[in-house]
Short mmCIF file of C-alpha atoms in Angstrom, two decimals:
data_model
loop_
_atom_site.label_atom_id
_atom_site.label_comp_id
_atom_site.label_asym_id
_atom_site.label_seq_id
_atom_site.Cartn_x
_atom_site.Cartn_y
_atom_site.Cartn_z
CA MET A 231 46.13 145.61 116.83
CA THR A 232 43.77 148.24 118.56
CA ARG A 233 43.95 151.96 117.22
CA ALA A 234 43.43 154.12 120.55
CA LEU A 235 42.42 157.58 120.09
CA ILE A 236 44.03 159.58 122.84
CA ILE A 237 42.71 162.92 124.16
CA GLY A 238 45.35 165.09 125.80
CA GLY A 239 48.87 165.24 124.49
CA GLY A 240 50.69 166.08 127.97
CA VAL A 241 52.57 163.79 130.16
CA ALA A 242 49.70 161.32 130.85
CA GLY A 243 48.71 161.27 127.17
CA THR A 244 52.11 160.83 125.82
CA ILE A 245 53.23 158.13 128.27
CA THR A 246 49.90 156.26 127.54
CA ALA A 247 50.80 156.50 123.94
CA ILE A 248 53.96 155.24 124.30
CA ALA A 249 52.84 152.00 126.59
CA LEU A 250 50.21 151.33 123.96
CA HIS A 251 52.68 151.17 121.18
CA GLU A 252 55.17 148.92 123.27
CA ALA A 253 52.00 147.08 123.52
CA GLY A 254 51.44 146.38 120.38
CA HIS A 255 48.67 148.88 119.35
CA GLU A 256 48.27 151.89 117.26
CA PRO A 257 48.14 154.97 119.42
CA LEU A 258 46.94 158.39 117.93
CA VAL A 259 47.04 161.54 120.31
CA PHE A 260 45.49 164.75 119.73
CA GLU A 261 46.20 167.91 121.79
CA ALA A 262 43.77 170.92 122.09
CA TYR A 263 46.54 173.50 122.04
CA ASP A 264 47.87 174.56 118.44
CA ARG A 265 51.40 174.46 119.56
CA THR A 266 53.46 172.36 122.04
CA ALA A 267 54.01 173.24 125.38
CA GLU A 268 57.73 174.17 125.70
CA GLY A 269 58.17 176.76 128.66
CA VAL A 270 54.50 175.82 130.06
CA GLY A 271 54.41 174.98 133.82
CA ALA A 272 56.24 174.79 136.89
CA PHE A 273 58.14 171.93 138.11
CA LEU A 274 57.07 168.68 140.00
CA THR A 275 59.22 165.77 141.63
CA LEU A 276 58.73 162.53 140.36
CA ALA A 277 58.62 159.90 142.66
CA VAL A 278 60.67 156.39 142.75
CA ASN A 279 57.21 154.42 141.73
CA GLY A 280 56.55 156.32 138.83
CA LEU A 281 60.29 155.84 137.43
CA ASP A 282 59.75 151.99 138.25
CA ALA A 283 56.79 152.21 136.29
CA LEU A 284 58.85 153.71 133.49
CA LEU A 285 61.50 151.02 133.18
CA PRO A 286 59.72 148.41 130.88
CA LEU A 287 58.94 151.27 128.43
CA GLY A 288 62.47 152.43 128.51
CA LEU A 289 61.77 155.74 129.71
CA LYS A 290 63.48 156.01 132.74
CA ASP A 291 66.78 157.76 131.39
CA VAL A 292 64.83 159.65 128.92
CA VAL A 293 63.18 161.18 132.29
CA ARG A 294 66.52 161.40 134.13
CA SER A 295 68.08 163.43 131.33
CA ALA A 296 65.24 166.03 131.86
CA GLY A 297 65.87 166.70 135.80
CA PHE A 298 68.43 166.20 138.59
CA ASP A 299 68.22 163.76 141.38
CA SER A 300 66.23 164.49 144.95
CA PRO A 301 67.37 161.81 146.90
CA ARG A 302 65.86 163.49 150.40
CA MET A 303 63.58 165.90 151.85
CA SER A 304 63.98 167.84 154.97
CA ILE A 305 61.19 169.06 157.17
CA GLY A 306 61.40 172.19 159.48
CA LEU A 307 59.32 174.85 161.33
CA GLY A 308 59.37 178.70 160.53
CA ASN A 309 61.05 179.17 163.96
CA GLY A 310 64.21 178.03 162.00
CA ILE A 311 64.24 174.41 163.54
CA ARG A 312 64.85 171.63 161.15
CA LEU A 313 63.12 168.58 162.81
CA ALA A 314 64.04 165.87 160.28
CA GLU A 315 65.77 164.73 156.98
CA PHE A 316 64.91 161.38 155.31
CA PRO A 317 64.94 159.87 151.99
CA LEU A 318 62.28 160.65 149.54
CA GLY A 319 60.85 157.17 148.81
CA GLY A 320 64.09 155.56 148.97
CA ALA A 321 65.85 154.22 145.65
CA LEU A 322 65.42 151.63 142.86
CA PRO A 323 67.62 148.71 142.92
CA ASP A 324 69.81 150.44 140.42
CA GLY A 325 70.40 153.19 142.76
CA THR A 326 67.83 155.82 140.93
CA VAL A 327 65.79 158.04 143.25
CA SER A 328 63.25 160.77 142.79
CA GLN A 329 63.81 163.45 140.14
CA THR A 330 62.79 166.95 140.15
CA VAL A 331 62.15 168.40 136.90
CA LEU A 332 60.55 171.04 134.79
CA ARG A 333 57.09 170.08 133.81
CA SER A 334 57.89 171.33 130.01
CA ASP A 335 61.30 169.78 130.11
CA LEU A 336 59.61 166.46 130.94
CA TYR A 337 56.90 167.08 128.31
CA VAL A 338 59.30 167.84 125.59
CA ALA A 339 61.73 164.63 126.22
CA LEU A 340 58.31 162.53 126.37
CA ARG A 341 57.18 164.15 123.18
CA GLU A 342 60.77 163.77 121.46
CA GLU A 343 60.62 160.08 122.39
CA ALA A 344 57.17 159.31 120.96
CA THR A 345 58.47 161.15 117.87
CA ARG A 346 61.29 158.79 117.73
CA ARG A 347 59.10 155.79 118.10
CA GLY A 348 56.65 157.04 114.96
CA ILE A 349 53.76 158.00 117.28
CA PRO A 350 51.59 160.59 115.27
CA VAL A 351 50.51 163.67 117.32
CA GLU A 352 47.98 166.12 116.05
CA TYR A 353 47.85 169.84 117.34
CA GLY A 354 44.96 171.92 117.49
CA LYS A 355 42.35 169.18 118.16
CA ARG A 356 40.14 170.28 121.02
CA LEU A 357 37.22 167.74 121.56
CA ILE A 358 33.86 168.83 121.31
CA GLY A 359 32.13 165.45 121.13
CA ALA A 360 32.71 161.75 121.20
CA SER A 361 30.29 158.72 119.96
CA GLN A 362 30.27 154.91 120.01
CA PRO A 363 29.28 153.74 116.67
CA SER A 364 28.65 149.81 116.77
CA GLY A 365 32.12 148.41 117.34
CA HIS A 366 34.18 151.54 117.37
CA VAL A 367 34.43 155.22 118.64
CA ARG A 368 34.10 158.55 116.73
CA ALA A 369 35.88 161.69 118.12
CA ASP A 370 34.73 165.16 116.80
CA PHE A 371 36.81 168.17 117.28
CA SER A 372 36.13 171.85 117.09
CA ASP A 373 37.88 172.56 113.70
CA GLY A 374 35.22 170.58 111.95
CA SER A 375 37.52 167.29 111.63
CA HIS A 376 36.92 163.73 113.41
CA ALA A 377 38.83 160.72 113.79
CA GLU A 378 37.65 157.22 114.32
CA GLY A 379 39.14 153.97 116.41
CA ASP A 380 38.58 151.18 118.58
CA LEU A 381 38.72 153.01 121.81
CA LEU A 382 39.14 156.49 123.36
CA ILE A 383 41.35 157.41 125.97
CA GLY A 384 40.71 160.92 127.79
CA ALA A 385 43.96 162.09 129.16
CA ASP A 386 42.64 165.54 129.17
CA GLY A 387 42.95 166.85 132.82
CA LEU A 388 41.43 168.05 135.59
CA ARG A 389 38.68 169.80 133.20
CA SER A 390 38.24 166.55 131.23
CA ARG A 391 35.90 166.73 128.36
CA VAL A 392 35.58 162.87 128.14
CA ARG A 393 34.82 162.73 131.61
CA THR A 394 31.83 164.59 131.00
CA ILE A 395 30.67 162.62 127.66
CA ILE A 396 31.20 159.48 129.66
CA ASP A 397 29.17 160.53 132.44
CA PRO A 398 27.11 163.82 132.11
CA ASP A 399 26.57 163.84 136.03
CA ALA A 400 30.17 163.43 136.77
CA PRO A 401 31.36 165.61 139.88
CA SER A 402 33.34 168.96 139.87
CA PRO A 403 36.71 169.09 141.09
CA ARG A 404 36.83 169.60 145.09
CA TYR A 405 38.64 172.90 146.00
CA VAL A 406 41.42 172.43 148.37
CA PRO A 407 41.85 175.55 150.13
CA LEU A 408 45.47 176.53 149.06
CA LEU A 409 46.91 178.53 146.22
CA ASN A 410 50.10 177.33 144.47
CA THR A 411 52.46 179.89 143.16
CA GLY A 412 56.60 179.80 142.78
CA GLY A 413 59.62 180.53 140.74
CA PHE A 414 63.38 180.39 140.33
CA ALA A 415 65.81 182.44 142.18
CA GLU A 416 69.34 183.27 140.85
CA GLY A 417 72.37 184.64 142.54
CA LEU A 418 72.05 183.07 145.62
CA HIS A 419 74.59 181.09 147.58
CA LEU A 420 72.45 178.80 149.94
CA PRO A 421 74.22 176.25 152.49
CA ASP A 422 71.95 173.61 150.97
CA GLU A 423 72.75 170.24 149.53
CA PRO A 424 71.72 170.27 145.69
CA GLY A 425 68.67 168.04 145.32
CA VAL A 426 67.28 167.92 148.66
CA LEU A 427 63.82 169.41 148.90
CA ASN A 428 63.62 171.72 152.13
CA MET A 429 60.01 171.95 153.06
CA VAL A 430 59.00 174.37 155.96
CA PHE A 431 55.55 174.66 157.81
CA GLY A 432 55.94 178.41 158.20
CA LYS A 433 54.04 180.64 160.81
CA ARG A 434 51.63 181.95 157.86
CA VAL A 435 52.59 179.79 154.77
CA PHE A 436 54.12 176.52 153.47
CA PHE A 437 57.49 177.01 151.68
CA CYS A 438 59.45 174.84 149.98
CA HIS A 439 63.20 175.13 148.02
CA VAL A 440 65.53 173.13 146.44
CA VAL A 441 69.09 173.90 145.36
CA SER A 442 69.32 172.93 141.44
CA THR A 443 72.30 171.46 139.96
CA ASP A 444 72.84 174.51 138.02
CA GLY A 445 73.07 176.55 141.48
CA ARG A 446 69.47 178.23 141.00
CA VAL A 447 66.96 177.65 143.66
CA TRP A 448 63.66 176.51 142.94
CA TRP A 449 61.04 177.17 145.07
CA PHE A 450 56.87 176.91 145.56
CA ALA A 451 54.61 178.39 148.25
CA ASN A 452 51.18 177.52 149.26
CA PRO A 453 48.91 180.56 150.59
CA ALA A 454 45.72 179.44 152.34
CA ARG A 455 42.58 180.64 150.49
CA LYS A 456 39.55 179.53 152.37
CA THR A 457 37.23 180.33 149.27
CA GLU A 458 37.71 179.39 145.82
CA PRO A 459 39.10 182.51 144.00
CA THR A 460 37.84 183.87 140.75
CA ALA A 461 39.86 184.35 137.57
CA SER A 462 39.28 188.09 138.21
CA GLU A 463 40.73 187.80 141.77
CA LEU A 464 43.50 185.66 140.86
CA ALA A 465 44.54 188.05 137.88
CA ALA A 466 44.33 190.87 140.37
CA LEU A 467 46.61 188.84 142.66
CA ALA A 468 49.68 188.69 139.93
CA GLY A 469 52.90 190.21 139.66
CA GLU A 470 54.06 192.51 142.05
CA LYS A 471 51.29 192.07 144.39
CA LEU A 472 51.54 188.58 144.98
CA ARG A 473 55.37 189.14 145.57
CA ALA A 474 54.64 191.59 148.34
CA GLU A 475 51.87 189.11 149.90
CA LEU A 476 54.42 186.49 149.83
CA LEU A 477 56.97 188.29 151.47
CA HIS A 478 54.40 189.63 154.11
CA LEU A 479 53.56 185.73 154.69
CA VAL A 480 57.07 184.51 155.09
CA ALA A 481 58.26 187.55 157.07
CA ARG A 482 57.95 186.06 160.49
CA ASP A 483 59.82 182.87 159.61
CA ARG A 484 63.65 182.52 160.16
CA THR A 485 64.29 180.65 156.66
CA PRO A 486 65.90 181.87 153.34
CA ALA A 487 62.27 182.26 151.96
CA THR A 488 62.42 186.25 152.01
CA GLU A 489 65.66 186.04 149.95
CA ILE A 490 64.47 183.81 147.70
CA ILE A 491 61.03 185.49 146.86
CA ARG A 492 63.24 188.76 146.42
CA ALA A 493 65.89 187.02 144.02
CA THR A 494 63.11 185.81 141.75
CA ARG A 495 62.75 187.58 138.53
CA GLU A 496 59.23 186.19 137.66
CA ILE A 497 56.75 184.74 140.36
CA TYR A 498 54.39 182.45 138.79
CA PRO A 499 50.85 183.43 138.41
CA ALA A 500 48.98 181.77 141.44
CA TRP A 501 46.62 178.72 140.66
CA PRO A 502 43.87 177.04 142.95
CA THR A 503 44.43 173.29 144.46
CA TYR A 504 41.71 170.89 143.40
CA ASP A 505 41.41 167.03 143.95
CA PHE A 506 38.76 164.53 143.35
CA PRO A 507 37.92 162.16 146.19
CA THR A 508 36.06 159.83 143.75
CA VAL A 509 34.85 160.06 140.04
CA PRO A 510 32.27 157.23 140.09
CA VAL A 511 32.26 156.48 136.32
CA TRP A 512 35.92 155.94 134.75
CA HIS A 513 34.57 154.01 131.43
CA ARG A 514 31.64 153.67 129.38
CA GLY A 515 32.02 151.35 126.52
CA ARG A 516 34.89 151.88 124.61
CA MET A 517 35.81 155.34 126.34
CA VAL A 518 37.99 155.54 129.67
CA ILE A 519 39.64 158.56 131.65
CA ILE A 520 43.06 158.15 133.20
CA GLY A 521 45.36 160.74 135.32
CA ASP A 522 43.91 163.76 136.47
CA ALA A 523 40.66 163.49 134.38
CA ALA A 524 39.89 160.61 136.71
CA HIS A 525 41.67 161.08 140.08
CA ALA A 526 43.31 164.41 140.61
CA THR A 527 45.22 164.34 143.73
CA SER A 528 46.64 167.61 145.69
CA PRO A 529 50.53 168.32 144.94
CA ALA A 530 50.95 167.49 148.65
CA ALA A 531 50.74 164.06 147.88
CA GLY A 532 53.79 164.33 145.68
CA GLN A 533 52.36 161.69 143.41
CA GLY A 534 50.12 163.30 140.31
CA ALA A 535 52.69 162.27 137.63
CA SER A 536 53.44 158.93 139.26
CA MET A 537 49.74 158.22 139.27
CA ALA A 538 49.14 158.82 135.65
CA ILE A 539 52.57 156.99 134.43
CA GLU A 540 51.06 154.11 136.64
CA ASP A 541 47.83 154.49 134.81
CA ALA A 542 49.36 154.50 131.38
CA VAL A 543 51.34 151.16 131.88
CA THR A 544 48.49 149.43 133.68
CA LEU A 545 46.32 150.24 130.71
CA GLY A 546 48.67 149.33 128.47
CA LYS A 547 49.27 145.74 130.11
CA CYS A 548 45.25 145.32 130.19
CA LEU A 549 44.92 146.17 126.40
CA ARG A 550 47.93 143.81 125.61
CA ASP A 551 46.39 140.89 127.71
CA VAL A 552 42.59 141.30 127.65
CA PRO A 553 41.16 140.93 123.94
CA ASP A 554 37.77 142.31 124.51
CA VAL A 555 38.52 146.33 124.94
CA GLU A 556 35.32 146.78 126.97
CA ARG A 557 36.56 144.13 129.63
CA ALA A 558 39.87 145.66 129.24
CA LEU A 559 38.93 148.69 130.52
CA SER A 560 37.18 147.13 133.76
CA THR A 561 39.83 145.30 134.48
CA TYR A 562 42.27 148.39 134.28
CA GLU A 563 39.65 150.33 136.55
CA SER A 564 39.82 147.13 139.18
CA LEU A 565 43.45 147.50 139.23
CA ARG A 566 43.69 151.21 139.93
CA ARG A 567 40.64 152.60 141.83
CA GLU A 568 41.54 151.62 145.18
CA ARG A 569 45.23 153.07 145.14
CA VAL A 570 44.44 156.19 143.53
CA GLU A 571 41.61 156.96 146.00
CA ALA A 572 44.19 156.19 148.68
CA VAL A 573 46.66 158.36 147.20
CA VAL A 574 44.11 161.09 146.78
CA ALA A 575 43.14 160.85 150.71
CA ALA A 576 46.68 160.91 151.58
CA GLY A 577 47.26 163.95 149.63
CA LYS A 578 44.08 165.99 151.09
CA ARG A 579 45.68 164.96 154.60
CA ASN A 580 48.85 166.11 153.77
CA GLY A 581 47.63 169.61 152.26
CA ASP A 582 45.05 169.99 155.24
CA SER A 583 48.31 170.56 157.51
CA LYS A 584 49.08 173.88 155.67
CA VAL A 585 45.49 175.48 155.90
CA ILE A 586 46.00 176.39 159.63
CA GLY A 587 45.31 179.52 161.75
CA PRO A 588 47.36 181.24 164.44
CA VAL A 589 45.64 178.74 167.13
CA GLY A 590 45.90 175.86 165.26
CA ARG A 591 49.34 176.39 163.86
CA VAL A 592 50.35 176.23 167.92
CA VAL A 593 48.74 173.06 167.68
CA ARG A 594 50.04 171.56 164.47
CA ASP A 595 53.62 172.53 165.33
CA PHE A 596 53.51 170.60 168.87
CA PHE A 597 51.98 167.64 166.97
CA ILE A 598 54.86 167.75 164.13
CA LYS A 599 57.66 168.22 166.60
CA ARG A 600 56.15 165.28 168.17
CA VAL A 601 55.98 163.14 165.34
CA PHE A 602 59.40 163.85 164.08
CA SER A 603 61.07 163.35 167.41
CA LYS A 604 61.67 159.85 167.20
CA PRO A 605 62.24 157.48 163.43
CA PHE A 606 58.99 156.16 162.04
CA ASP A 607 58.46 152.44 162.76
CA GLU A 608 56.91 152.44 159.43
CA ASP A 609 56.75 155.39 156.84
CA PRO A 610 53.38 156.40 156.33
CA ASN A 611 53.74 157.11 152.76
CA ALA A 612 55.32 153.89 151.91
CA PHE A 613 52.40 152.32 150.07
CA MET A 614 53.00 155.05 147.63
CA TRP A 615 56.77 154.84 147.03
CA ASN A 616 56.78 150.89 147.24
CA HIS A 617 53.87 150.08 144.31
CA HIS A 618 55.45 148.02 141.40
CA ILE A 619 53.67 147.02 138.43
CA ASP A 620 55.35 144.11 136.57
CA TRP A 621 55.08 144.60 132.89
CA ASP A 622 55.80 140.95 132.07
CA GLU A 623 53.40 139.46 134.30
CA LYS A 624 49.99 138.71 132.27
CA VAL A 625 46.82 140.46 133.33
CA ALA A 626 43.98 138.14 134.13
CA ALA A 627 40.55 139.48 133.37
#
């Protein structure tokens, strides 16, 4: 049995712990924050490939209980024209479709399941260093404590400490010139089918809303920002100033965006978008990175959580089937790198269509209309949705 120290107790870290537990190993999760993450974060849509990867871990229904079905997406322009509506990645053989869920609700559901399975989680454990004495690893934390195990897994996100320990020359995240914000509007009665993601390439901003099963309207917007904002600039943009800017950006669009923003009690403070085109070094010795720490992708791909889930399941298989830890980590990277870098590239392309000036918008809208004027011969995102990991198939090193 391998003792795995998992740095980061979010979605990626918790699912990795469950996958390793299912594979017969001993995972220990260390979370930097001294409390759990209830109420933290916005919402996400978990694609069918991520749900498919959860099946062998017995987690699909756990996730479904936290969210609601999102079977389709609608694409439109700021002039009010709806161009197309199509399935959001199709469905699994049992009819399961993509799920929209609050990040915090997803986290809580997974954490409770990990606890039910007896997986220990320690809070207030911020990693400051790690080393690899002969045959094992040691993790040192800011509170003066340490832990030892057979390998260390960095599921510690975009600003990963494990990534820089593995490779001090690791690249910094790339700024994608978009901000993210959103919220939840109440008291509206929109004529939209619950669960359908309504995405609009507006005249000044990309805006998406979805009516949840309880009647609230969940939404997000991506205001363009050419240069990366500082923390102080973001802080100055919060609150009613952010609301006023968003209302200005959607004012020329013939969509429900204005009433949605006005009906939102609290708008999420804006945060920048980042990705990693490539991270050259994923593992060294008995240490490895997964999820956003290795391949953060723009939310425009709709695949961030699903890629972390696929990582977790693949890593669990490799550590189950390849007896040598270092070789198992190499095998894991060989199975994942090409796919995740293709997804990151797709997310960048999707995000680029949101960063358009007035002249470019006319050209963009012309081509968007042409693209959706006839059915796709082949869904360009099919490679993302259709990926399947066979848990029972043995990994060959």
